[in-house]
mmCIF file of C-alpha atoms in Angstrom:
data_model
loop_
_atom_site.group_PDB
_atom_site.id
_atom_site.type_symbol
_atom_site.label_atom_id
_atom_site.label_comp_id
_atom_site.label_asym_id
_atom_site.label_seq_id
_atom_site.Cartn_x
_atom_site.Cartn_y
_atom_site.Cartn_z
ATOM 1 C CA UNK G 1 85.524 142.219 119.739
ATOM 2 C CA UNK G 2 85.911 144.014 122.682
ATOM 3 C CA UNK G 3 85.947 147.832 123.920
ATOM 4 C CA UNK G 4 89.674 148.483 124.185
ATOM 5 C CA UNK G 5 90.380 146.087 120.942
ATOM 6 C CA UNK G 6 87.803 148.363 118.720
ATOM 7 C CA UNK G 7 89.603 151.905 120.844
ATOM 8 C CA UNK G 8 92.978 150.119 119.261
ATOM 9 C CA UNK G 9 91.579 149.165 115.942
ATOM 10 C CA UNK G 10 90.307 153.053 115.747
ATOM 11 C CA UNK G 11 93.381 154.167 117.365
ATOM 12 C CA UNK G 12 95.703 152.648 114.098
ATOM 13 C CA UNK G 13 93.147 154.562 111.697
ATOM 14 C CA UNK G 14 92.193 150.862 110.488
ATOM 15 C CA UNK G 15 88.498 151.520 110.178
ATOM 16 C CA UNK G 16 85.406 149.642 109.223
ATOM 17 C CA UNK G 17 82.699 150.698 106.910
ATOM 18 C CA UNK G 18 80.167 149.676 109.680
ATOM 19 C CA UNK G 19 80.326 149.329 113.393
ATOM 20 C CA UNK G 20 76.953 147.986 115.067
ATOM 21 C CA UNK G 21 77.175 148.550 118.870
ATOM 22 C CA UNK G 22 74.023 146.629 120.640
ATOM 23 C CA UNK G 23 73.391 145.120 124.252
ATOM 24 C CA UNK G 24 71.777 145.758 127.406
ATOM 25 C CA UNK G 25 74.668 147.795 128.743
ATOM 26 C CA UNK G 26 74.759 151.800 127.875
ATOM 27 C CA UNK G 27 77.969 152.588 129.615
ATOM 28 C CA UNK G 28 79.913 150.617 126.638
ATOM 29 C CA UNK G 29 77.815 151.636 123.756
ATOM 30 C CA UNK G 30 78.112 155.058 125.530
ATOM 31 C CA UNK G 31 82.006 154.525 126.019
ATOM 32 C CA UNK G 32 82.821 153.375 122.607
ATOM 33 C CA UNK G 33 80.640 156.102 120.892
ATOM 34 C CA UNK G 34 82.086 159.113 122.426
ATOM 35 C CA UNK G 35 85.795 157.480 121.203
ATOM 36 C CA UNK G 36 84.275 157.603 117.729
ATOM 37 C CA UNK G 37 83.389 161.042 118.325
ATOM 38 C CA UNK G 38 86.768 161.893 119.455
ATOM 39 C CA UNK G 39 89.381 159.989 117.535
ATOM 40 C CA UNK G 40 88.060 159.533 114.245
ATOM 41 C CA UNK G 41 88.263 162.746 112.989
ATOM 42 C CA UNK G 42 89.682 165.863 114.276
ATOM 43 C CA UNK G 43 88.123 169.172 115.819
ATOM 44 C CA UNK G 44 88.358 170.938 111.504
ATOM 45 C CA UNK G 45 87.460 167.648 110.197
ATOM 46 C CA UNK G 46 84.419 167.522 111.952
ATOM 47 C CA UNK G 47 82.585 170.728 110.673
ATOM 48 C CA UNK G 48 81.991 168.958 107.493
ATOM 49 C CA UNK G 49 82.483 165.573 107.901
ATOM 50 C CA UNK G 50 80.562 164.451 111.215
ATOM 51 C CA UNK G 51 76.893 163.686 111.207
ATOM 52 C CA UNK G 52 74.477 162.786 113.980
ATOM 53 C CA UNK G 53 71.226 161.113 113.279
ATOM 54 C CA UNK G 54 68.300 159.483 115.780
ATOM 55 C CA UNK G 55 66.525 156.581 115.229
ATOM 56 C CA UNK G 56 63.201 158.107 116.498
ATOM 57 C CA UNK G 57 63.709 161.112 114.318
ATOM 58 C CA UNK G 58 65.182 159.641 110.834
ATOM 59 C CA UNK G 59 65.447 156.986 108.797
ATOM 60 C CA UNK G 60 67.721 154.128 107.470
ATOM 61 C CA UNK G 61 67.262 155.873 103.722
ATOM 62 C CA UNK G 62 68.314 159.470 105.151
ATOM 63 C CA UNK G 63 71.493 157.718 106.850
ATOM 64 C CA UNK G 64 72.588 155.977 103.661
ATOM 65 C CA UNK G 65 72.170 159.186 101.657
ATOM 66 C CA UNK G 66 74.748 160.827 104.024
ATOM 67 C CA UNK G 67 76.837 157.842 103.767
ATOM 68 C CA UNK G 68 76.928 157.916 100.215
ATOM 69 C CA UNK G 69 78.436 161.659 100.366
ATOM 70 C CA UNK G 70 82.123 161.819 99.723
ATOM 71 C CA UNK G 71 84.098 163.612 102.618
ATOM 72 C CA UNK G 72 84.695 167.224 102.395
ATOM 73 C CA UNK G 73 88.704 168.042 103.252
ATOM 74 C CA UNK G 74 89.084 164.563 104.484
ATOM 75 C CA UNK G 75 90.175 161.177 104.163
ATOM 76 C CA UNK G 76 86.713 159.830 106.029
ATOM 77 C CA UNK G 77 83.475 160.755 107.143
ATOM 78 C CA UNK G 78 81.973 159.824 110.313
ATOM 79 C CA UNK G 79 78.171 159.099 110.384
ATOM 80 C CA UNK G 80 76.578 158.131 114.351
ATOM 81 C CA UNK G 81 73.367 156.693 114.376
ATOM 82 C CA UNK G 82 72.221 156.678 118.201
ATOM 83 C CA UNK G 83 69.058 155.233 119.700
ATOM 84 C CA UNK G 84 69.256 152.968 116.896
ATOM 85 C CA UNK G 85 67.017 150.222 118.444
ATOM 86 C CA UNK G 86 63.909 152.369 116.682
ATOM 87 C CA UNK G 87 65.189 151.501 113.372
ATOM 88 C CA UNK G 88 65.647 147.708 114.334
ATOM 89 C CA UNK G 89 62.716 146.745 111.511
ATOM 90 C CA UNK G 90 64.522 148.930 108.524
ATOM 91 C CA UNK G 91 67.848 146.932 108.848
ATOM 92 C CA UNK G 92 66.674 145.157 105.731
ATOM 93 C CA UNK G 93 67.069 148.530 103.841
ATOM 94 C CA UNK G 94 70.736 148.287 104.034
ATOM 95 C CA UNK G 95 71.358 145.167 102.196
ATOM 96 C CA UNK G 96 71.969 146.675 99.041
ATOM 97 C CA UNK G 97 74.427 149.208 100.221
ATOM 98 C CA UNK G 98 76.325 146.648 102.348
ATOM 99 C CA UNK G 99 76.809 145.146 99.041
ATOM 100 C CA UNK G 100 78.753 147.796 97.982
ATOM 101 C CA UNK G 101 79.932 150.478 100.443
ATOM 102 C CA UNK G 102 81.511 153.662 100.254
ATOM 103 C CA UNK G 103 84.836 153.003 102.033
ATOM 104 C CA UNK G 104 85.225 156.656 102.507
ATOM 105 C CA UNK G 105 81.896 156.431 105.274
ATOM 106 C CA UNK G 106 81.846 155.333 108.463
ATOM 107 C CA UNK G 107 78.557 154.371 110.044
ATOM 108 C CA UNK G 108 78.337 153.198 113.832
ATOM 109 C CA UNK G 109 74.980 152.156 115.146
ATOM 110 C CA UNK G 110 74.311 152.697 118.456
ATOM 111 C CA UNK G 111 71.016 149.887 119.235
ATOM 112 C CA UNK G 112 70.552 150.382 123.228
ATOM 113 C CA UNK G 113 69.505 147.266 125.225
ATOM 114 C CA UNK G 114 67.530 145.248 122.442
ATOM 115 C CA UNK G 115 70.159 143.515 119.575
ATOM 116 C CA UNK G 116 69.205 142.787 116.103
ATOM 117 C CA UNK G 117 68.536 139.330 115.101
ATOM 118 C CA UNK G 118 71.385 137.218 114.325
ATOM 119 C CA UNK G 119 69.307 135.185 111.358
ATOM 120 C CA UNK G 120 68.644 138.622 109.586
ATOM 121 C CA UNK G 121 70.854 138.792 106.624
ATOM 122 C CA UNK G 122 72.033 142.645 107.439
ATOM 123 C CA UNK G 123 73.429 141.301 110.713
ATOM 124 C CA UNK G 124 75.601 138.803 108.750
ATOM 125 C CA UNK G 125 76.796 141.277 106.003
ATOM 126 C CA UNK G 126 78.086 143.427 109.041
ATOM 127 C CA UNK G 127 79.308 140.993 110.634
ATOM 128 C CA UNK G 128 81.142 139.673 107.438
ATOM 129 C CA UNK G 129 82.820 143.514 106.799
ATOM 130 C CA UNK G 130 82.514 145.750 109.638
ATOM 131 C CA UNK G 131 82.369 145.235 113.845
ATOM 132 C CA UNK G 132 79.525 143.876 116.129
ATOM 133 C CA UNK G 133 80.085 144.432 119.470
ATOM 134 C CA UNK G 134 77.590 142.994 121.809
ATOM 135 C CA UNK G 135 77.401 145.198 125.265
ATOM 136 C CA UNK G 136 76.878 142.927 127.876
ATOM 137 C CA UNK G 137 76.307 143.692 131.891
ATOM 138 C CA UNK G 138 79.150 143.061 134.342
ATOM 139 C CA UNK G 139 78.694 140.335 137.088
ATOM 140 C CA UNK G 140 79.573 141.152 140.307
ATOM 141 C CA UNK G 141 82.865 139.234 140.082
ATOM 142 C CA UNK G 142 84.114 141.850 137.042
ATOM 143 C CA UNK G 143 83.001 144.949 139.232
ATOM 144 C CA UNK G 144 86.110 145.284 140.998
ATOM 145 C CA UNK G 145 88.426 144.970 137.881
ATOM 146 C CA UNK G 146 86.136 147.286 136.328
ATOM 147 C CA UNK G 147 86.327 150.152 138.971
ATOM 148 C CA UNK G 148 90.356 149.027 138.681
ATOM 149 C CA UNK G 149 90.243 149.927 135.089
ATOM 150 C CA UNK G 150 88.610 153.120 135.437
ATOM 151 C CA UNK G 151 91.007 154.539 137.937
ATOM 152 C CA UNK G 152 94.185 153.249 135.704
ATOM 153 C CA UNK G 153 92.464 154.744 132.437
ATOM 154 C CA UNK G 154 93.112 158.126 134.641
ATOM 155 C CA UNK G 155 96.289 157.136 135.727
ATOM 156 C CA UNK G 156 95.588 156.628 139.449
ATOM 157 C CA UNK G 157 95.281 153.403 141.360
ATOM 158 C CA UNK G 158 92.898 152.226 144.011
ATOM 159 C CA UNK G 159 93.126 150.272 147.366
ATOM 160 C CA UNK G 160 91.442 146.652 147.132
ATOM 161 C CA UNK G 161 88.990 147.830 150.343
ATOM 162 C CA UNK G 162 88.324 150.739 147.949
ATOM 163 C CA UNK G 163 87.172 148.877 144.651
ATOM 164 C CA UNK G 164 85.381 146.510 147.232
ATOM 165 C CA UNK G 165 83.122 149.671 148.513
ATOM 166 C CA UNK G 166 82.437 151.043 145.428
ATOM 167 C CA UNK G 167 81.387 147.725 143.989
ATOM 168 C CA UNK G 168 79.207 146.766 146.870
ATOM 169 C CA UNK G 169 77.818 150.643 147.168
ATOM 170 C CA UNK G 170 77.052 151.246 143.904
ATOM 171 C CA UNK G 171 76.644 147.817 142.300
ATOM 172 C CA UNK G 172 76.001 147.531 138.392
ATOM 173 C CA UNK G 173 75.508 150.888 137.547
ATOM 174 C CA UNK G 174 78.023 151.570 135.709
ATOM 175 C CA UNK G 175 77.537 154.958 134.249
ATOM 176 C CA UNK G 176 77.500 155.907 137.677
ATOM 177 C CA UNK G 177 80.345 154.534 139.427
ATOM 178 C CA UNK G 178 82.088 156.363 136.230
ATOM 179 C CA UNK G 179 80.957 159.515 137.490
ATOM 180 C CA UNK G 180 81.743 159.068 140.738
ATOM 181 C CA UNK G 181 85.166 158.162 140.446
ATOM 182 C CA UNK G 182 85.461 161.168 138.125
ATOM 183 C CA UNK G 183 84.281 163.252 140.672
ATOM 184 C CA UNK G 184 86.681 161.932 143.595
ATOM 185 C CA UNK G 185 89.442 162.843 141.079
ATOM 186 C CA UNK G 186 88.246 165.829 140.197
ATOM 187 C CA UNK G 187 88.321 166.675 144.112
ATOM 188 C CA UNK G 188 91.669 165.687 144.455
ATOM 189 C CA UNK G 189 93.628 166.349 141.908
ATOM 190 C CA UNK G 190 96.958 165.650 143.373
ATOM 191 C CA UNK G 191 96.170 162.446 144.697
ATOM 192 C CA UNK G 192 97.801 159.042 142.998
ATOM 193 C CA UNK G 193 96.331 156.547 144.754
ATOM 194 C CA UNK G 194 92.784 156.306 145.894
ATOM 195 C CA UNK G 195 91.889 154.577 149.671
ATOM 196 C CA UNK G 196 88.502 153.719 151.452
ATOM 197 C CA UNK G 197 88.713 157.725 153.553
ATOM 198 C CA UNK G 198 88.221 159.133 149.792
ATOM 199 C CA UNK G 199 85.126 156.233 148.960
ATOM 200 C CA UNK G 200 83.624 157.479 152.506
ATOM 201 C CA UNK G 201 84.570 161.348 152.085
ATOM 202 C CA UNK G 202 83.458 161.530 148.173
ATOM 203 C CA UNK G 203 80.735 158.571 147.283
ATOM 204 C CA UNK G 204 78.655 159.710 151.187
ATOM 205 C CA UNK G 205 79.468 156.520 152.363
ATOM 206 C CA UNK G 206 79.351 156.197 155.954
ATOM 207 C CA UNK G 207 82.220 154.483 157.595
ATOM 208 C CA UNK G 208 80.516 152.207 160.298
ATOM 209 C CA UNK G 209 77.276 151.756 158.206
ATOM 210 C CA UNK G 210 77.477 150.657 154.755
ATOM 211 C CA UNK G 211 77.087 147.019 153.074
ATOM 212 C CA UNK G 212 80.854 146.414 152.857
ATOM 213 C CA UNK G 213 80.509 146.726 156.595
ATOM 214 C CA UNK G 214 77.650 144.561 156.626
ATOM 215 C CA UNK G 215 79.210 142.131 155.049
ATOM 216 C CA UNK G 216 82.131 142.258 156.631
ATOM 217 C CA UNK G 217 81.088 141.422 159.764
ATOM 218 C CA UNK G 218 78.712 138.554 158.890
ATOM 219 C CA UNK G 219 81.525 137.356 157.280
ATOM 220 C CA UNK G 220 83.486 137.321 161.019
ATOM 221 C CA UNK G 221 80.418 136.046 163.019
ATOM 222 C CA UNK G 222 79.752 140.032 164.396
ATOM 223 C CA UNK G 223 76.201 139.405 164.933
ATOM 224 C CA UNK G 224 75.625 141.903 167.045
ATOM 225 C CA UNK G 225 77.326 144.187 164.612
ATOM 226 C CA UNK G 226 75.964 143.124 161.523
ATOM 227 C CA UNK G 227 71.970 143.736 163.914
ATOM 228 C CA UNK G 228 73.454 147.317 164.461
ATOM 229 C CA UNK G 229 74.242 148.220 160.786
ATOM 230 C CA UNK G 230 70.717 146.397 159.096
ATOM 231 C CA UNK G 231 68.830 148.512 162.402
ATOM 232 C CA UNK G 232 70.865 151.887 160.814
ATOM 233 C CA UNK G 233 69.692 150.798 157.268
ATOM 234 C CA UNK G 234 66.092 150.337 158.449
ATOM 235 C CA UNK G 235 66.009 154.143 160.495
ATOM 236 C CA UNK G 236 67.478 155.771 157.656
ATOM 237 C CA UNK G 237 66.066 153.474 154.820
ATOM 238 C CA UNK G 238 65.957 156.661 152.139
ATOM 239 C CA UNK G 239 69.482 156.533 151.922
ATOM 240 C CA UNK G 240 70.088 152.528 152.211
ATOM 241 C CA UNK G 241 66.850 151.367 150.114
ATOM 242 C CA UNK G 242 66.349 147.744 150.575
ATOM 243 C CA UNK G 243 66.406 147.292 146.788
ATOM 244 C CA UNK G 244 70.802 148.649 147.466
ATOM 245 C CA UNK G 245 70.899 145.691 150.167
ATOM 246 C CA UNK G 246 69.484 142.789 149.036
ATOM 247 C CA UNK G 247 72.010 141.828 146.021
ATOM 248 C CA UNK G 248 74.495 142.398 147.924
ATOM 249 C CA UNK G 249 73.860 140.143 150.570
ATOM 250 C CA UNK G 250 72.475 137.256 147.856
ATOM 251 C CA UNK G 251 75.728 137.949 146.462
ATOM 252 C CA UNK G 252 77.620 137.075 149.552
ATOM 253 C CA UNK G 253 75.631 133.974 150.753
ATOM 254 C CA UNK G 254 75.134 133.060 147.000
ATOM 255 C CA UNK G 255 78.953 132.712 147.279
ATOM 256 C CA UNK G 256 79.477 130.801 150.848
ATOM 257 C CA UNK G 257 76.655 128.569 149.742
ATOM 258 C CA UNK G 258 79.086 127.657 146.512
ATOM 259 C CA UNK G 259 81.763 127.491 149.172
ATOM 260 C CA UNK G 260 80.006 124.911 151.159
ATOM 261 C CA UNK G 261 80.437 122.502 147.964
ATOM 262 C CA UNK G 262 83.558 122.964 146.869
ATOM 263 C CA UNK G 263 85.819 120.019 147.799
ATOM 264 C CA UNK G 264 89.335 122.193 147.037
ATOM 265 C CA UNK G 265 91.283 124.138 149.889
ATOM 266 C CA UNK G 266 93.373 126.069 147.568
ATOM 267 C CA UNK G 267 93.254 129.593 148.003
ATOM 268 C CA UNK G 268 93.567 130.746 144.422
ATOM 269 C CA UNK G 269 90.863 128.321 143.019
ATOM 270 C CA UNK G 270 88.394 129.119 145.877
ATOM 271 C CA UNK G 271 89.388 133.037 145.178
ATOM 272 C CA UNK G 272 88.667 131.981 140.992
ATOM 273 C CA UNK G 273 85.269 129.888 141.829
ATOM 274 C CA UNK G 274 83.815 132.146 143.819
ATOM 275 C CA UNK G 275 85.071 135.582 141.926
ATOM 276 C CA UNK G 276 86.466 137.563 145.280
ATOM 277 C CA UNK G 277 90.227 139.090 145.529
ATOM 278 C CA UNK G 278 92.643 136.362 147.122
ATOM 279 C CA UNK G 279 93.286 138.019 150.366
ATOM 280 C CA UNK G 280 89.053 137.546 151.408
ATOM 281 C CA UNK G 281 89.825 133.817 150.942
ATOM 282 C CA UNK G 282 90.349 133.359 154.753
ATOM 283 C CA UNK G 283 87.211 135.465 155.729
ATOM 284 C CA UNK G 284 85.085 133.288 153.803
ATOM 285 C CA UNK G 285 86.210 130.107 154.358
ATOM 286 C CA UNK G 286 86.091 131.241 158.265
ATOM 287 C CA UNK G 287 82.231 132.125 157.763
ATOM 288 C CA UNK G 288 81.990 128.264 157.279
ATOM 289 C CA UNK G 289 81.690 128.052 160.626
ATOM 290 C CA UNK G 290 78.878 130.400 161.295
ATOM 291 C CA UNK G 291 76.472 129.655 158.158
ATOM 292 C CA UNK G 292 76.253 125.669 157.097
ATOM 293 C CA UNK G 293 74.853 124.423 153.658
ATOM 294 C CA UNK G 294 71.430 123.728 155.056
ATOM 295 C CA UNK G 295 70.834 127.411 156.281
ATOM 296 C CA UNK G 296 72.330 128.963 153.481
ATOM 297 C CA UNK G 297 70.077 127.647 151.364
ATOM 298 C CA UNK G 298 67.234 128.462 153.600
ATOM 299 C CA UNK G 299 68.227 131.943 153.804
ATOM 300 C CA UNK G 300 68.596 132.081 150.138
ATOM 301 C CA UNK G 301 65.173 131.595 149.458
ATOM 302 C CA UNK G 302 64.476 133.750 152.309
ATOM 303 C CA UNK G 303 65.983 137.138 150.638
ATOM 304 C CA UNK G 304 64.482 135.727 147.172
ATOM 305 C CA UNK G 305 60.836 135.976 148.803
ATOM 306 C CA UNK G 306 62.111 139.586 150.499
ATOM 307 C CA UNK G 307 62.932 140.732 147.169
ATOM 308 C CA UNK G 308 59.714 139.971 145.700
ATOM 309 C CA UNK G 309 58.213 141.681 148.291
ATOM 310 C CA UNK G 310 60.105 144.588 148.048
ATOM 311 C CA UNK G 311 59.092 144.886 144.584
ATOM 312 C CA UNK G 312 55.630 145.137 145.760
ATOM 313 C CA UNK G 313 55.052 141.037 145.172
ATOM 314 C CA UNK G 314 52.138 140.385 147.696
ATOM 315 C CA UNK G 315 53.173 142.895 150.005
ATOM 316 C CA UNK G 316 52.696 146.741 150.152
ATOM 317 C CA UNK G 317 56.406 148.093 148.640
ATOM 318 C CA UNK G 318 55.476 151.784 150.482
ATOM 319 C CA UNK G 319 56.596 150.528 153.475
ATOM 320 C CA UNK G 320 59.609 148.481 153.505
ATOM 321 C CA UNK G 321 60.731 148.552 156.813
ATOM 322 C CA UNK G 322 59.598 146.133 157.876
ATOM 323 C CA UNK G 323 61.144 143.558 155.606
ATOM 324 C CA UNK G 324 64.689 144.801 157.379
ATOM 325 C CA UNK G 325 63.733 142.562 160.287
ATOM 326 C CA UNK G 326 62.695 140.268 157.943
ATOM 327 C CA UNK G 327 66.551 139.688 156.601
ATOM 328 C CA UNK G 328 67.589 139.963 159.971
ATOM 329 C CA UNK G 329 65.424 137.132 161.576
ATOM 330 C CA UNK G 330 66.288 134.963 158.200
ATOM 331 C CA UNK G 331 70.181 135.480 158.747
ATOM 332 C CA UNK G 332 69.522 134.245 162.650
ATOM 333 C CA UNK G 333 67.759 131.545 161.667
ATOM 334 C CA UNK G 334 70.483 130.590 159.231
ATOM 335 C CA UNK G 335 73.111 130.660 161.554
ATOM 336 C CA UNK G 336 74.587 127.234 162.851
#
């Protein structure tokens, strides 16, 4: 089930007895949570009838004897269990009262990047009468529908060159790119519809120097330009780490590699296959002519062996300089 389909389900007041939220992605455990928190009950309900436990700090027998209290003033009782991942190896304990619940509870465990194993019998007898939803992280393809979705859920919109920025500034952090869109709003108030000046006024993106400008111009054969931008990253490498710059630019060659072999020229399956908006279509299939197959792959393995080193893989990661000429020299070398 998915985020906005349990946000409905709660929405209707058609609650389960159970919810079990688990996955390697906070944000949506996060997300879904606080709508439990405030839709299920309301601001008077709650003094009675909401309960917080912690998996580090209680157990699965102190959460079942709150679940087994009838609601005070109210038609239900909300019980969150968060950091539930600590309590992973007492699941077992709540066989017997999944055997017989008390519909008048309703207990949402939050587990936060581990899951609890399918084969255990508690997993299927929530499964069989409550919600599992499984939190899993975005690929880079979803990121600009997702930054899409968080400007609509505010009621503003958001230029395609906009989404694109965020996504490539900010990448899979989710949480984050939450908070900074909330805090562009916030700004400006009055403004519908969100453009790249806002991303560059708001998120301290520089205009001429950021990896949507990077990639942008390897993307157009702007060698020269794309030299410029990784020399900026390198001077100023506190605020472009190398760690920020190397998905994204896997990411792109990644995707003109998968380019190379795809035998179809039409737009919409090229913009499917390889996960970018339509209108970049013509940019990519242009870069054909500055990056073949052979190189790509090259340079693929290339950032791959940057990356390790980065991370401190047979090189010294307190000084990573260096490995900016590194991804420069490997994109030259690349080039047809």
């Amino acid at each position: 089930m998915s985020v906005d389909a349990i946000k409905a389900q709660i929405d209707r007041k058609e609650f389960k007895p159970i919810y079990l939220l688990q996955g390697d992605e906070l944000f949506f455990i996060q997300e879904l949570t606080k709508y439990f928190e405030d839709h299920v009950l309301t601001e008077e309900e709650k003094a009675f009838n909401f309960s917080v436990f912690y998996g580090k700090e209680h157990s699965i027998e102190q959460v079942l004897e709150q679940a087994k209290r009838l609601p005070m003033m109210a038609d239900k009782q909300l019980i969150v269990v968060k950091e539930a991942q600590h309590l992973l190896r007492q699941f077992d304990k709540l066989e017997f009262y999944l055997n017989d619940v008390v519909s008048s509870s309703i207990i949402v465990f939050c587990v936060n990047q581990k899951k609890l194993d399918k084969r255990k019998k508690a997993f299927k007898q929530i499964s069989q009468i409550g919600e599992v939803f499984e939190s899993k992280p975005l690929y880079d393809n979803q990121l600009a529908p997702f930054v899409d979705s968080l400007y609509r859920r505010l009621n503003k919109s958001v230029s395609s060159k906009a989404k694109l920025m965020l996504a490539e500034h900010i990448g899979t952090n989710l949480s984050l790119m939450d908070k900074e869109i909330k805090k562009m709003i916030l700004a400006e108030p009055k403004t519908s519809h969100f453009e790249d000046v806002h991303i560059e006024q708001y998120v301290g993106l520089n205009k001429d120097y950021n990896v949507f400008e990077l990639n942008n111009a390897l993307l157009k054969g702007q060698f020269e330009r794309s030299a410029k931008i990784l020399s900026h990253f390198q001077q100023n490498s506190k605020d472009y780490p190398i760690q920020a710059i190397l998905p994204a630019l896997f990411n792109l060659f990644n995707k003109l590699f998968k380019l190379q072999a795809l035998k179809t020229t039409n737009s919409s399956t090229i913009a499917k296959d390889l996960g970018i908006p339509p209108y970049f279509v013509q940019d990519y299939i242009g870069a054909k002519t500055y990056f073949g197959l052979k190189g790509l792959g090259r340079l693929i393995g290339d950032l791959k062996d940057i990356d390790l080193k980065s991370k401190g893989v047979g090189y010294n990661s307190n000084n990573t300089k260096d490995l900016y000429k590194e991804i420069l020299i490997s994109i030259a070398k690349a080039r047809n």
